[in-house]
């Protein structure tokens, strides 16, 4: 059986996510760079006219930022693809939907997450679409993994607001455009200067000092929490949840997870996951990252919770939770949603 078929046998819902995240159909957005495909429809994942994933409530009510927004205050869950719900077999099995329908149903939850988002993009998505909402009583930022992965990219890709996924492609294409516009001689007779620097980071080009990576990821995250506080307003409670990730919370995997992890390494174009991210994918690194984030959140009056040790304690080595090292299956979404509600004392 081929690697691709084996993946679809164990997690058939991933066919729809692969179609949803097809690079050939990637939707580029001014300011934000990219966001979810609009009006996407499948048995697994569905989006509204602006690309927000649908969430569902206890009575089957469907809601989204650019679709139906329930009356009264709403609560939003933001983050990257894990918060978006990649791996769930339906919209109803995502974290936002489980909070709304089961574990914290007092007010509706909207899915405000974006695939492959960094902390800046998470905040910017809210900034660009705040006008679609009325009162927002609660914001839960469910994130962390992307910030750490992207903080490993080289300094020249970090810029003022942190690196973003696919930024190598962006820099390369922008350099091609600049080259087209230069020509042999610029206006007023001055020749153009050739561009300096690489276009795409190589394996040897990434940051190797883990302390620097942690500090960079935390600084970008905490700076954007300042933005969240200003944009959401004084009446909105903001919490940051450091997302559970397989290597951050435990060292062993179930047989199903091992098959999926090994298969992912075979088909992943950028290389073997452990070689790319293994130095920041340890419990020691996640604990150090959590300590910096916790201190920064306390200074800002933002509630912080690291779910990795709690989910690890609440599950056993026999519990199949992950479809890959970062994203959950339905069982994983359910336990994480329940513990999130308990940890943050959500009603």
Tab-separated table of C-alpha atoms in Angstrom:
chain	number	residue	atom	x	y	z
A	1	UNK	CA	0.000	0.000	0.000
A	2	UNK	CA	1.369	3.409	-0.916
A	3	UNK	CA	2.277	5.991	1.716
A	4	UNK	CA	-0.479	8.306	0.558
A	5	UNK	CA	-3.148	5.593	0.690
A	6	UNK	CA	-2.007	4.465	4.140
A	7	UNK	CA	-2.445	8.015	5.447
A	8	UNK	CA	-5.925	8.204	4.003
A	9	UNK	CA	-6.808	4.764	5.367
A	10	UNK	CA	-6.037	5.765	8.966
A	11	UNK	CA	-7.235	9.378	8.695
A	12	UNK	CA	-9.570	9.660	5.678
A	13	UNK	CA	-10.607	13.185	6.675
A	14	UNK	CA	-7.133	14.374	5.658
A	15	UNK	CA	-8.152	14.131	1.982
A	16	UNK	CA	-10.369	17.178	2.509
A	17	UNK	CA	-7.650	19.085	4.373
A	18	UNK	CA	-5.161	18.333	1.594
A	19	UNK	CA	-7.627	19.751	-0.924
A	20	UNK	CA	-8.367	22.733	1.329
A	21	UNK	CA	-4.642	23.486	1.710
A	22	UNK	CA	-3.712	22.802	-1.929
A	23	UNK	CA	-0.822	25.167	-2.722
A	24	UNK	CA	-2.147	25.524	-6.251
A	25	UNK	CA	-5.332	27.001	-4.813
A	26	UNK	CA	-3.703	29.056	-2.057
A	27	UNK	CA	-5.646	32.276	-1.516
A	28	UNK	CA	-3.368	35.294	-1.185
A	29	UNK	CA	-4.758	38.262	0.706
A	30	UNK	CA	-3.451	41.848	0.875
A	31	UNK	CA	-1.740	42.614	4.212
A	32	UNK	CA	-2.384	39.096	5.592
A	33	UNK	CA	-0.441	37.211	2.860
A	34	UNK	CA	-2.831	34.218	2.760
A	35	UNK	CA	-5.977	32.854	4.380
A	36	UNK	CA	-8.508	30.028	4.019
A	37	UNK	CA	-10.295	29.322	0.756
A	38	UNK	CA	-13.681	31.029	0.565
A	39	UNK	CA	-16.979	29.117	0.488
A	40	UNK	CA	-15.074	25.824	0.640
A	41	UNK	CA	-17.434	22.881	1.029
A	42	UNK	CA	-16.646	19.280	1.958
A	43	UNK	CA	-17.855	16.660	4.446
A	44	UNK	CA	-14.910	17.590	6.694
A	45	UNK	CA	-14.236	21.326	6.483
A	46	UNK	CA	-16.438	24.238	5.398
A	47	UNK	CA	-15.766	27.971	5.242
A	48	UNK	CA	-17.753	31.170	4.761
A	49	UNK	CA	-17.420	33.934	2.155
A	50	UNK	CA	-14.270	35.325	3.835
A	51	UNK	CA	-12.548	31.964	4.499
A	52	UNK	CA	-13.445	31.492	8.187
A	53	UNK	CA	-14.232	27.925	9.244
A	54	UNK	CA	-17.776	27.246	10.399
A	55	UNK	CA	-18.362	26.396	14.069
A	56	UNK	CA	-21.452	24.675	15.429
A	57	UNK	CA	-23.378	25.072	18.676
A	58	UNK	CA	-25.319	22.735	20.968
A	59	UNK	CA	-28.467	22.887	18.836
A	60	UNK	CA	-26.637	22.551	15.546
A	61	UNK	CA	-26.504	26.315	14.987
A	62	UNK	CA	-23.796	27.262	12.499
A	63	UNK	CA	-21.802	30.447	12.912
A	64	UNK	CA	-18.752	32.178	11.471
A	65	UNK	CA	-17.258	35.651	11.419
A	66	UNK	CA	-18.344	36.473	7.860
A	67	UNK	CA	-21.478	34.366	7.959
A	68	UNK	CA	-24.055	34.115	10.703
A	69	UNK	CA	-22.864	35.868	13.879
A	70	UNK	CA	-25.218	35.118	16.803
A	71	UNK	CA	-26.706	38.037	18.690
A	72	UNK	CA	-25.045	39.159	21.896
A	73	UNK	CA	-21.423	38.784	22.980
A	74	UNK	CA	-19.375	36.105	21.221
A	75	UNK	CA	-16.126	34.371	22.071
A	76	UNK	CA	-13.356	33.644	19.598
A	77	UNK	CA	-10.660	30.996	19.357
A	78	UNK	CA	-7.620	32.051	17.363
A	79	UNK	CA	-4.318	30.484	16.396
A	80	UNK	CA	-2.826	28.443	13.573
A	81	UNK	CA	-3.920	25.221	11.920
A	82	UNK	CA	-4.366	23.341	15.201
A	83	UNK	CA	-6.849	25.931	16.414
A	84	UNK	CA	-8.424	25.847	12.951
A	85	UNK	CA	-9.135	22.165	13.540
A	86	UNK	CA	-6.963	20.365	10.992
A	87	UNK	CA	-7.433	16.659	11.666
A	88	UNK	CA	-11.037	16.841	12.916
A	89	UNK	CA	-13.490	14.760	10.897
A	90	UNK	CA	-16.043	17.593	10.763
A	91	UNK	CA	-16.597	21.232	11.678
A	92	UNK	CA	-18.470	20.019	14.756
A	93	UNK	CA	-15.348	18.293	16.086
A	94	UNK	CA	-13.040	21.331	16.142
A	95	UNK	CA	-12.012	23.027	19.386
A	96	UNK	CA	-14.259	26.055	18.797
A	97	UNK	CA	-17.293	23.853	18.138
A	98	UNK	CA	-16.629	21.542	21.086
A	99	UNK	CA	-16.283	24.519	23.422
A	100	UNK	CA	-19.565	25.942	22.143
A	101	UNK	CA	-21.555	22.722	21.981
A	102	UNK	CA	-20.211	20.817	24.969
A	103	UNK	CA	-17.632	22.266	27.339
A	104	UNK	CA	-18.272	26.037	27.502
A	105	UNK	CA	-21.675	26.638	25.897
A	106	UNK	CA	-22.740	29.815	27.714
A	107	UNK	CA	-21.848	31.951	24.670
A	108	UNK	CA	-21.096	31.164	21.004
A	109	UNK	CA	-17.529	30.462	19.888
A	110	UNK	CA	-16.234	31.605	16.497
A	111	UNK	CA	-13.276	29.991	14.759
A	112	UNK	CA	-10.802	32.818	14.074
A	113	UNK	CA	-7.802	30.634	13.198
A	114	UNK	CA	-5.740	30.480	10.025
A	115	UNK	CA	-3.656	27.718	8.503
A	116	UNK	CA	0.117	28.299	8.933
A	117	UNK	CA	-0.369	31.593	10.802
A	118	UNK	CA	2.304	33.209	12.951
A	119	UNK	CA	1.442	35.429	15.968
A	120	UNK	CA	1.407	38.585	13.822
A	121	UNK	CA	-1.020	37.060	11.329
A	122	UNK	CA	-3.260	35.840	14.155
A	123	UNK	CA	-3.610	39.387	15.469
A	124	UNK	CA	-3.855	40.925	12.007
A	125	UNK	CA	-6.725	38.615	11.040
A	126	UNK	CA	-8.717	40.015	13.954
A	127	UNK	CA	-7.700	43.575	13.096
A	128	UNK	CA	-8.908	43.231	9.507
A	129	UNK	CA	-12.217	41.585	10.421
A	130	UNK	CA	-13.140	43.184	13.754
A	131	UNK	CA	-15.858	45.162	11.966
A	132	UNK	CA	-17.795	41.940	11.322
A	133	UNK	CA	-18.369	41.360	15.031
A	134	UNK	CA	-20.309	43.006	17.807
A	135	UNK	CA	-19.268	42.524	21.406
A	136	UNK	CA	-16.442	40.062	22.017
A	137	UNK	CA	-16.394	38.833	25.595
A	138	UNK	CA	-13.509	36.347	25.367
A	139	UNK	CA	-10.460	35.689	23.217
A	140	UNK	CA	-8.487	32.452	23.568
A	141	UNK	CA	-5.193	32.403	21.674
A	142	UNK	CA	-4.432	28.703	21.201
A	143	UNK	CA	-0.968	28.693	19.680
A	144	UNK	CA	2.785	28.380	20.119
A	145	UNK	CA	4.140	25.728	17.761
A	146	UNK	CA	4.246	27.933	14.668
A	147	UNK	CA	5.976	30.717	16.579
A	148	UNK	CA	8.770	28.354	17.593
A	149	UNK	CA	9.147	26.798	14.147
A	150	UNK	CA	9.303	30.170	12.419
A	151	UNK	CA	11.710	31.636	14.976
A	152	UNK	CA	14.276	29.144	13.666
A	153	UNK	CA	14.367	30.844	10.265
A	154	UNK	CA	17.400	33.093	9.642
A	155	UNK	CA	17.622	36.684	10.797
A	156	UNK	CA	17.175	38.168	7.322
A	157	UNK	CA	13.739	36.498	7.063
A	158	UNK	CA	12.531	37.657	10.474
A	159	UNK	CA	12.059	41.347	9.669
A	160	UNK	CA	10.254	43.526	12.183
A	161	UNK	CA	7.284	41.227	12.738
A	162	UNK	CA	8.708	37.706	12.566
A	163	UNK	CA	9.060	35.230	9.716
A	164	UNK	CA	6.033	33.610	8.143
A	165	UNK	CA	5.486	30.314	6.368
A	166	UNK	CA	6.262	30.395	2.626
A	167	UNK	CA	8.256	33.627	3.131
A	168	UNK	CA	11.113	32.144	1.108
A	169	UNK	CA	8.784	31.963	-1.892
A	170	UNK	CA	7.678	35.532	-1.196
A	171	UNK	CA	11.221	36.928	-1.049
A	172	UNK	CA	12.202	35.013	-4.178
A	173	UNK	CA	9.240	36.281	-6.215
A	174	UNK	CA	9.671	39.831	-4.976
A	175	UNK	CA	13.294	39.751	-6.063
A	176	UNK	CA	12.204	38.514	-9.495
A	177	UNK	CA	9.769	41.430	-9.701
A	178	UNK	CA	12.427	43.933	-8.649
A	179	UNK	CA	14.767	42.512	-11.259
A	180	UNK	CA	12.110	42.954	-13.945
A	181	UNK	CA	11.592	46.569	-12.910
A	182	UNK	CA	15.276	47.438	-12.770
A	183	UNK	CA	16.299	46.907	-16.344
A	184	UNK	CA	19.875	47.695	-17.337
A	185	UNK	CA	19.571	51.399	-16.424
A	186	UNK	CA	17.230	53.094	-13.968
A	187	UNK	CA	15.605	56.453	-14.540
A	188	UNK	CA	17.875	59.501	-14.540
A	189	UNK	CA	20.696	57.333	-15.837
A	190	UNK	CA	21.619	55.583	-12.551
A	191	UNK	CA	22.247	51.880	-12.751
A	192	UNK	CA	20.384	49.574	-10.375
A	193	UNK	CA	22.330	47.898	-7.624
A	194	UNK	CA	22.096	44.099	-7.515
A	195	UNK	CA	20.157	42.628	-4.605
A	196	UNK	CA	22.105	41.069	-1.760
A	197	UNK	CA	21.269	38.004	0.300
A	198	UNK	CA	19.718	34.604	-0.290
A	199	UNK	CA	16.162	34.073	-1.446
A	200	UNK	CA	15.215	30.885	0.420
A	201	UNK	CA	16.702	29.644	3.672
A	202	UNK	CA	18.665	26.403	3.478
A	203	UNK	CA	18.966	23.749	6.160
A	204	UNK	CA	22.320	25.223	7.188
A	205	UNK	CA	20.946	28.766	7.235
A	206	UNK	CA	18.501	28.445	10.147
A	207	UNK	CA	19.083	29.640	13.687
A	208	UNK	CA	20.737	26.981	15.826
A	209	UNK	CA	20.845	28.636	19.241
A	210	UNK	CA	17.722	27.388	21.008
A	211	UNK	CA	17.755	30.177	23.603
A	212	UNK	CA	17.673	32.731	20.785
A	213	UNK	CA	14.788	30.886	19.141
A	214	UNK	CA	12.795	30.813	22.386
A	215	UNK	CA	13.426	34.499	23.062
A	216	UNK	CA	12.449	35.481	19.528
A	217	UNK	CA	9.262	33.388	19.496
A	218	UNK	CA	8.223	34.722	22.907
A	219	UNK	CA	8.950	38.364	22.013
A	220	UNK	CA	6.835	38.174	18.843
A	221	UNK	CA	4.018	36.415	20.690
A	222	UNK	CA	3.945	38.829	23.632
A	223	UNK	CA	4.125	41.876	21.376
A	224	UNK	CA	1.039	40.668	19.532
A	225	UNK	CA	-0.781	40.038	22.816
A	226	UNK	CA	-0.368	43.776	23.412
A	227	UNK	CA	-2.146	44.310	20.079
A	228	UNK	CA	-4.911	41.897	21.083
A	229	UNK	CA	-5.512	43.837	24.280
A	230	UNK	CA	-5.807	47.129	22.436
A	231	UNK	CA	-7.994	45.800	19.644
A	232	UNK	CA	-10.307	43.662	21.776
A	233	UNK	CA	-10.911	46.379	24.338
A	234	UNK	CA	-10.921	46.536	28.146
A	235	UNK	CA	-14.096	44.478	28.486
A	236	UNK	CA	-12.653	41.422	26.727
A	237	UNK	CA	-10.886	38.699	28.680
A	238	UNK	CA	-7.810	37.365	26.863
A	239	UNK	CA	-6.123	34.032	27.532
A	240	UNK	CA	-3.096	32.411	25.950
A	241	UNK	CA	-2.980	28.610	25.775
A	242	UNK	CA	0.275	26.926	24.795
A	243	UNK	CA	-1.011	24.172	22.552
A	244	UNK	CA	-0.270	20.519	23.266
A	245	UNK	CA	2.129	19.026	20.731
A	246	UNK	CA	3.145	15.387	20.609
A	247	UNK	CA	6.839	15.899	21.320
A	248	UNK	CA	6.191	18.651	23.865
A	249	UNK	CA	3.871	16.522	25.989
A	250	UNK	CA	5.219	12.975	25.697
A	251	UNK	CA	8.020	10.890	24.260
A	252	UNK	CA	6.045	7.814	23.100
A	253	UNK	CA	3.398	7.414	20.403
A	254	UNK	CA	0.678	4.899	19.610
A	255	UNK	CA	1.171	2.456	16.710
A	256	UNK	CA	-1.229	4.508	14.569
A	257	UNK	CA	0.657	7.704	15.320
A	258	UNK	CA	4.005	6.079	14.510
A	259	UNK	CA	2.675	5.001	11.094
A	260	UNK	CA	1.372	8.500	10.379
A	261	UNK	CA	4.520	10.257	11.620
A	262	UNK	CA	6.835	8.039	9.565
A	263	UNK	CA	4.640	8.415	6.518
A	264	UNK	CA	4.559	12.182	6.892
A	265	UNK	CA	8.352	12.212	6.850
A	266	UNK	CA	8.360	10.236	3.593
A	267	UNK	CA	5.951	12.523	1.739
A	268	UNK	CA	6.786	15.914	3.300
A	269	UNK	CA	8.584	17.970	0.662
A	270	UNK	CA	10.607	20.083	3.083
A	271	UNK	CA	12.304	17.104	4.720
A	272	UNK	CA	12.204	14.877	7.794
A	273	UNK	CA	10.346	16.559	10.636
A	274	UNK	CA	12.861	15.661	13.340
A	275	UNK	CA	15.723	17.096	11.289
A	276	UNK	CA	13.798	20.305	10.671
A	277	UNK	CA	12.331	20.920	14.130
A	278	UNK	CA	13.733	18.290	16.488
A	279	UNK	CA	15.886	20.752	18.428
A	280	UNK	CA	12.817	22.773	19.506
A	281	UNK	CA	10.476	19.784	19.848
A	282	UNK	CA	11.382	18.625	23.355
A	283	UNK	CA	9.659	18.902	26.709
A	284	UNK	CA	12.601	20.914	28.031
A	285	UNK	CA	12.247	23.508	25.271
A	286	UNK	CA	8.471	23.725	25.654
A	287	UNK	CA	8.867	24.255	29.407
A	288	UNK	CA	11.433	27.003	28.859
A	289	UNK	CA	9.164	28.651	26.253
A	290	UNK	CA	6.190	28.368	28.615
A	291	UNK	CA	8.151	30.004	31.450
A	292	UNK	CA	8.965	33.081	29.336
A	293	UNK	CA	5.398	33.327	28.045
A	294	UNK	CA	3.919	32.907	31.527
A	295	UNK	CA	6.022	35.751	32.923
A	296	UNK	CA	5.141	38.000	29.991
A	297	UNK	CA	1.442	37.231	30.246
A	298	UNK	CA	1.431	37.958	33.973
A	299	UNK	CA	2.923	41.398	33.331
A	300	UNK	CA	0.147	42.108	30.837
A	301	UNK	CA	-2.743	40.720	32.834
A	302	UNK	CA	-3.288	37.954	30.262
A	303	UNK	CA	-4.186	34.524	31.583
A	304	UNK	CA	-1.697	31.835	30.552
A	305	UNK	CA	-1.936	28.075	30.598
A	306	UNK	CA	0.437	25.401	29.280
A	307	UNK	CA	-1.744	22.425	28.362
A	308	UNK	CA	1.126	20.057	27.529
A	309	UNK	CA	1.721	18.552	30.998
A	310	UNK	CA	-2.008	18.502	31.791
A	311	UNK	CA	-3.027	16.648	28.627
A	312	UNK	CA	-0.064	14.309	29.093
A	313	UNK	CA	-1.257	13.491	32.627
A	314	UNK	CA	-4.873	13.038	31.505
A	315	UNK	CA	-4.047	10.549	28.746
A	316	UNK	CA	-2.082	7.325	28.432
A	317	UNK	CA	0.406	6.028	25.921
A	318	UNK	CA	-2.443	3.952	24.421
A	319	UNK	CA	-4.590	6.992	23.579
A	320	UNK	CA	-4.436	7.852	19.887
A	321	UNK	CA	-4.650	11.677	19.796
A	322	UNK	CA	-2.660	12.908	16.783
A	323	UNK	CA	-2.987	12.684	12.986
A	324	UNK	CA	0.527	14.137	12.747
A	325	UNK	CA	2.911	15.609	15.319
A	326	UNK	CA	0.931	18.856	15.657
A	327	UNK	CA	-2.730	18.182	14.733
A	328	UNK	CA	-5.327	16.127	16.608
A	329	UNK	CA	-7.875	13.511	15.636
A	330	UNK	CA	-11.398	13.696	17.106
A	331	UNK	CA	-10.344	12.077	20.384
A	332	UNK	CA	-7.503	14.559	20.710
A	333	UNK	CA	-9.749	17.534	19.965
A	334	UNK	CA	-12.239	16.368	22.571
A	335	UNK	CA	-9.771	15.950	25.426
A	336	UNK	CA	-7.990	19.211	24.584
A	337	UNK	CA	-11.284	21.132	24.416
A	338	UNK	CA	-12.398	19.710	27.751
A	339	UNK	CA	-9.115	20.516	29.498
A	340	UNK	CA	-9.019	23.985	27.956
A	341	UNK	CA	-12.464	24.732	29.366
A	342	UNK	CA	-11.495	23.376	32.772
A	343	UNK	CA	-8.127	25.137	32.916
A	344	UNK	CA	-9.557	28.520	31.918
A	345	UNK	CA	-12.717	28.018	33.993
A	346	UNK	CA	-14.937	28.656	30.994
A	347	UNK	CA	-18.692	28.336	31.420
